[in-house]
PDB file of C-alpha atoms in Angstrom:
ATOM      1  CA  MET A1156      39.229  -9.608 -39.358  1.00 54.00           C
ATOM      2  CA  THR A1157      38.529 -13.008 -37.906  1.00 61.00           C
ATOM      3  CA  GLU A1158      35.208 -14.135 -36.536  1.00 61.00           C
ATOM      4  CA  ALA A1159      36.582 -14.155 -32.976  1.00 57.00           C
ATOM      5  CA  ALA A1160      37.649 -10.511 -33.287  1.00 56.00           C
ATOM      6  CA  VAL A1161      34.192  -9.528 -34.557  1.00 56.00           C
ATOM      7  CA  GLU A1162      32.625 -11.392 -31.618  1.00 57.00           C
ATOM      8  CA  LYS A1163      34.864  -9.521 -29.168  1.00 58.00           C
ATOM      9  CA  LYS A1164      33.853  -6.159 -30.646  1.00 60.00           C
ATOM     10  CA  ARG A1165      30.144  -6.756 -30.155  1.00 62.00           C
ATOM     11  CA  PHE A1166      28.953  -4.764 -27.191  1.00 60.00           C
ATOM     12  CA  PHE A1167      25.852  -6.792 -26.353  1.00 62.00           C
ATOM     13  CA  THR A1168      27.040 -10.333 -26.122  1.00 73.00           C
ATOM     14  CA  PHE A1169      24.935 -13.020 -24.505  1.00 76.00           C
ATOM     15  CA  LYS A1170      27.102 -12.927 -21.386  1.00 79.00           C
ATOM     16  CA  ARG A1171      26.652  -9.162 -20.963  1.00 78.00           C
ATOM     17  CA  ILE A1172      22.902  -9.398 -21.473  1.00 79.00           C
ATOM     18  CA  VAL A1173      22.658 -12.019 -18.736  1.00 81.00           C
ATOM     19  CA  ILE A1174      24.779  -9.923 -16.370  1.00 82.00           C
ATOM     20  CA  LEU A1175      22.771  -6.751 -17.075  1.00 79.00           C
ATOM     21  CA  SER A1176      19.492  -8.570 -16.524  1.00 80.00           C
ATOM     22  CA  MET A1177      20.732  -9.960 -13.228  1.00 82.00           C
ATOM     23  CA  VAL A1178      21.810  -6.491 -12.095  1.00 84.00           C
ATOM     24  CA  PHE A1179      18.667  -4.586 -13.160  1.00 85.00           C
ATOM     25  CA  VAL A1180      15.750  -6.870 -13.989  1.00 87.00           C
ATOM     26  CA  VAL A1181      16.012  -9.428 -11.186  1.00 88.00           C
ATOM     27  CA  PRO A1182      15.959  -6.820  -8.345  1.00 90.00           C
ATOM     28  CA  LEU A1183      13.026  -5.051 -10.021  1.00 92.00           C
ATOM     29  CA  VAL A1184      11.057  -8.309 -10.259  1.00 92.00           C
ATOM     30  CA  LEU A1185      11.883  -9.179  -6.647  1.00 93.00           C
ATOM     31  CA  PHE A1186      10.746  -5.730  -5.502  1.00 93.00           C
ATOM     32  CA  GLY A1187       7.474  -6.146  -7.417  1.00 93.00           C
ATOM     33  CA  LEU A1188       6.867  -9.574  -5.879  1.00 94.00           C
ATOM     34  CA  TYR A1189       7.584  -8.216  -2.392  1.00 93.00           C
ATOM     35  CA  THR A1190       5.168  -5.308  -2.923  1.00 92.00           C
ATOM     36  CA  ALA A1191       2.446  -7.638  -4.202  1.00 92.00           C
ATOM     37  CA  PHE A1192       2.969  -9.917  -1.199  1.00 93.00           C
ATOM     38  CA  THR A1193       2.683  -7.098   1.353  1.00 91.00           C
ATOM     39  CA  LEU A1194      -0.479  -5.774  -0.284  1.00 89.00           C
ATOM     40  CA  THR A1195      -2.268  -9.130  -0.510  1.00 91.00           C
ATOM     41  CA  TRP A1196      -1.180 -10.791   2.739  1.00 92.00           C
ATOM     42  CA  SER A1197      -2.794  -9.271   5.825  1.00 92.00           C
ATOM     43  CA  TYR A1198      -0.952  -9.268   9.127  1.00 94.00           C
ATOM     44  CA  SER A1199      -4.181  -8.847  11.090  1.00 95.00           C
ATOM     45  CA  GLU A1200      -7.801  -7.879  10.671  1.00 94.00           C
ATOM     46  CA  GLY A1201     -10.477  -6.597  12.976  1.00 96.00           C
ATOM     47  CA  GLU A1202     -13.022  -3.921  13.746  1.00 96.00           C
ATOM     48  CA  ARG A1203     -12.812  -0.519  15.414  1.00 95.00           C
ATOM     49  CA  SER A1204     -15.693   1.639  16.513  1.00 94.00           C
ATOM     50  CA  GLY A1205     -15.867   5.336  17.173  1.00 94.00           C
ATOM     51  CA  ILE A1206     -16.858   8.653  15.669  1.00 94.00           C
ATOM     52  CA  LEU A1207     -15.720   9.193  12.081  1.00 95.00           C
ATOM     53  CA  GLN A1208     -13.853  12.519  12.154  1.00 94.00           C
ATOM     54  CA  LYS A1209     -12.788  12.955   8.542  1.00 95.00           C
ATOM     55  CA  ILE A1210     -12.113  11.327   5.204  1.00 95.00           C
ATOM     56  CA  SER A1211      -9.865  13.058   2.684  1.00 95.00           C
ATOM     57  CA  HIS A1212      -8.188  12.466  -0.659  1.00 94.00           C
ATOM     58  CA  LYS A1213      -4.559  13.469  -0.209  1.00 92.00           C
ATOM     59  CA  GLY A1214      -1.042  13.097  -1.515  1.00 88.00           C
ATOM     60  CA  TRP A1215       1.367  14.950  -3.780  1.00 88.00           C
ATOM     61  CA  ILE A1216       1.819  12.374  -6.522  1.00 90.00           C
ATOM     62  CA  CYS A1217      -0.031   9.278  -5.338  1.00 90.00           C
ATOM     63  CA  LYS A1218      -3.501  10.335  -4.176  1.00 92.00           C
ATOM     64  CA  THR A1219      -4.987   8.064  -1.510  1.00 94.00           C
ATOM     65  CA  PHE A1220      -8.076   8.255   0.691  1.00 96.00           C
ATOM     66  CA  GLU A1221      -7.125   8.748   4.345  1.00 96.00           C
ATOM     67  CA  GLY A1222      -9.387   9.027   7.365  1.00 96.00           C
ATOM     68  CA  GLU A1223      -9.514   9.535  11.095  1.00 97.00           C
ATOM     69  CA  LEU A1224     -11.653   7.759  13.658  1.00 96.00           C
ATOM     70  CA  ALA A1225     -12.031   9.125  17.213  1.00 95.00           C
ATOM     71  CA  VAL A1226     -12.017   6.074  19.479  1.00 93.00           C
ATOM     72  CA  THR A1227     -13.363   6.792  22.952  1.00 85.00           C
ATOM     73  CA  THR A1228     -13.029   4.353  25.830  1.00 78.00           C
ATOM     74  CA  SER A1229     -15.522   6.082  28.123  1.00 80.00           C
ATOM     75  CA  PRO A1230     -17.410   9.392  28.238  1.00 81.00           C
ATOM     76  CA  GLY A1231     -15.340  12.318  29.475  1.00 83.00           C
ATOM     77  CA  VAL A1232     -12.004  10.817  28.401  1.00 87.00           C
ATOM     78  CA  ALA A1233     -10.069  12.377  25.520  1.00 89.00           C
ATOM     79  CA  PRO A1234     -10.474  10.259  22.370  1.00 90.00           C
ATOM     80  CA  ILE A1235      -7.625   8.420  20.698  1.00 93.00           C
ATOM     81  CA  ILE A1236      -7.361   9.274  16.991  1.00 95.00           C
ATOM     82  CA  TRP A1237      -6.919   6.226  14.762  1.00 95.00           C
ATOM     83  CA  HIS A1238      -5.653   6.921  11.236  1.00 97.00           C
ATOM     84  CA  PHE A1239      -6.579   4.623   8.346  1.00 97.00           C
ATOM     85  CA  THR A1240      -6.449   4.254   4.553  1.00 96.00           C
ATOM     86  CA  VAL A1241      -9.356   3.363   2.256  1.00 96.00           C
ATOM     87  CA  PRO A1242      -8.405   1.544  -0.983  1.00 93.00           C
ATOM     88  CA  ASP A1243     -11.973   1.063  -2.318  1.00 93.00           C
ATOM     89  CA  PRO A1244     -13.919   4.070  -3.723  1.00 92.00           C
ATOM     90  CA  LEU A1245     -17.252   2.403  -2.845  1.00 95.00           C
ATOM     91  CA  VAL A1246     -16.233   2.331   0.827  1.00 95.00           C
ATOM     92  CA  VAL A1247     -15.220   6.010   0.536  1.00 95.00           C
ATOM     93  CA  ASP A1248     -18.783   6.867  -0.512  1.00 94.00           C
ATOM     94  CA  LYS A1249     -20.142   5.074   2.577  1.00 94.00           C
ATOM     95  CA  LEU A1250     -17.636   6.896   4.783  1.00 95.00           C
ATOM     96  CA  ASN A1251     -18.524  10.301   3.320  1.00 94.00           C
ATOM     97  CA  ALA A1252     -22.181   9.636   4.171  1.00 93.00           C
ATOM     98  CA  ALA A1253     -21.241   8.657   7.748  1.00 93.00           C
ATOM     99  CA  THR A1254     -18.850  11.523   8.594  1.00 93.00           C
ATOM    100  CA  GLY A1255     -19.509  12.796  12.113  1.00 92.00           C
ATOM    101  CA  LYS A1256     -21.496   9.691  13.089  1.00 93.00           C
ATOM    102  CA  ALA A1257     -20.741   6.608  15.150  1.00 94.00           C
ATOM    103  CA  VAL A1258     -19.432   3.808  12.916  1.00 96.00           C
ATOM    104  CA  VAL A1259     -17.800   0.391  13.062  1.00 96.00           C
ATOM    105  CA  LEU A1260     -14.925  -0.014  10.594  1.00 97.00           C
ATOM    106  CA  HIS A1261     -13.705  -3.419   9.432  1.00 97.00           C
ATOM    107  CA  TYR A1262     -10.010  -3.280   8.521  1.00 97.00           C
ATOM    108  CA  THR A1263      -7.014  -5.356   7.512  1.00 96.00           C
ATOM    109  CA  GLU A1264      -3.481  -4.471   8.573  1.00 96.00           C
ATOM    110  CA  HIS A1265      -0.633  -4.777   6.089  1.00 94.00           C
ATOM    111  CA  ARG A1266       2.925  -4.381   7.349  1.00 94.00           C
ATOM    112  CA  GLY A1267       6.072  -3.618   5.390  1.00 91.00           C
ATOM    113  CA  ILE A1268       4.474  -1.802   2.461  1.00 90.00           C
ATOM    114  CA  PRO A1269       7.456  -0.193   0.683  1.00 89.00           C
ATOM    115  CA  SER A1270       5.797   3.061  -0.406  1.00 86.00           C
ATOM    116  CA  THR A1271       3.189   5.575   0.714  1.00 86.00           C
ATOM    117  CA  CYS A1272       1.666   5.424  -2.773  1.00 88.00           C
ATOM    118  CA  PHE A1273      -0.614   2.684  -1.449  1.00 89.00           C
ATOM    119  CA  GLY A1274      -1.603   4.650   1.663  1.00 89.00           C
ATOM    120  CA  ASP A1275      -0.172   6.609   4.562  1.00 91.00           C
ATOM    121  CA  THR A1276      -1.005   3.860   7.037  1.00 93.00           C
ATOM    122  CA  GLY A1277      -0.921   0.085   7.071  1.00 93.00           C
ATOM    123  CA  TYR A1278      -4.595  -0.088   8.135  1.00 96.00           C
ATOM    124  CA  PHE A1279      -6.893  -0.565   5.133  1.00 96.00           C
ATOM    125  CA  VAL A1280     -10.614  -0.153   5.837  1.00 97.00           C
ATOM    126  CA  THR A1281     -12.676  -2.628   3.833  1.00 95.00           C
ATOM    127  CA  ASP A1282     -16.207  -2.087   5.186  1.00 96.00           C
ATOM    128  CA  VAL A1283     -18.272   0.427   7.149  1.00 96.00           C
ATOM    129  CA  GLN A1284     -21.330  -0.042   9.343  1.00 94.00           C
ATOM    130  CA  ALA A1285     -23.129   3.032  10.655  1.00 90.00           C
ATOM    131  CA  GLN A1286     -24.352   2.762  14.248  1.00 87.00           C
ATOM    132  CA  PRO A1287     -27.873   3.886  15.216  1.00 77.00           C
TER     133      PRO A1287
END
């Protein structure tokens, strides 16, 4: 058997390895870079005030901390419920202490997050201030 015939019989040649990596590895790396970009770059940031309704730890596989804030525009008007995600456990402790009270939440908005494993919403609360 000649050397060329042995080379042809090899399954993993350099050319096939390059093709396989371009088909599988490159899209995986691009997906990871996109996910990292959406989680670090914030579309907007701001503050919302209202009554903290609840904070819960939920999810089937990926457990995240989710909360609800009742935002009222004026007394006697039905509140608007604003849903948010809390990525930091220290902020969760502050929120648990302030449940049912008036609070101001500082948040950043992240759009285009490819999975709910990072949170059910794109609003990530980063700080809490309880109101007197």
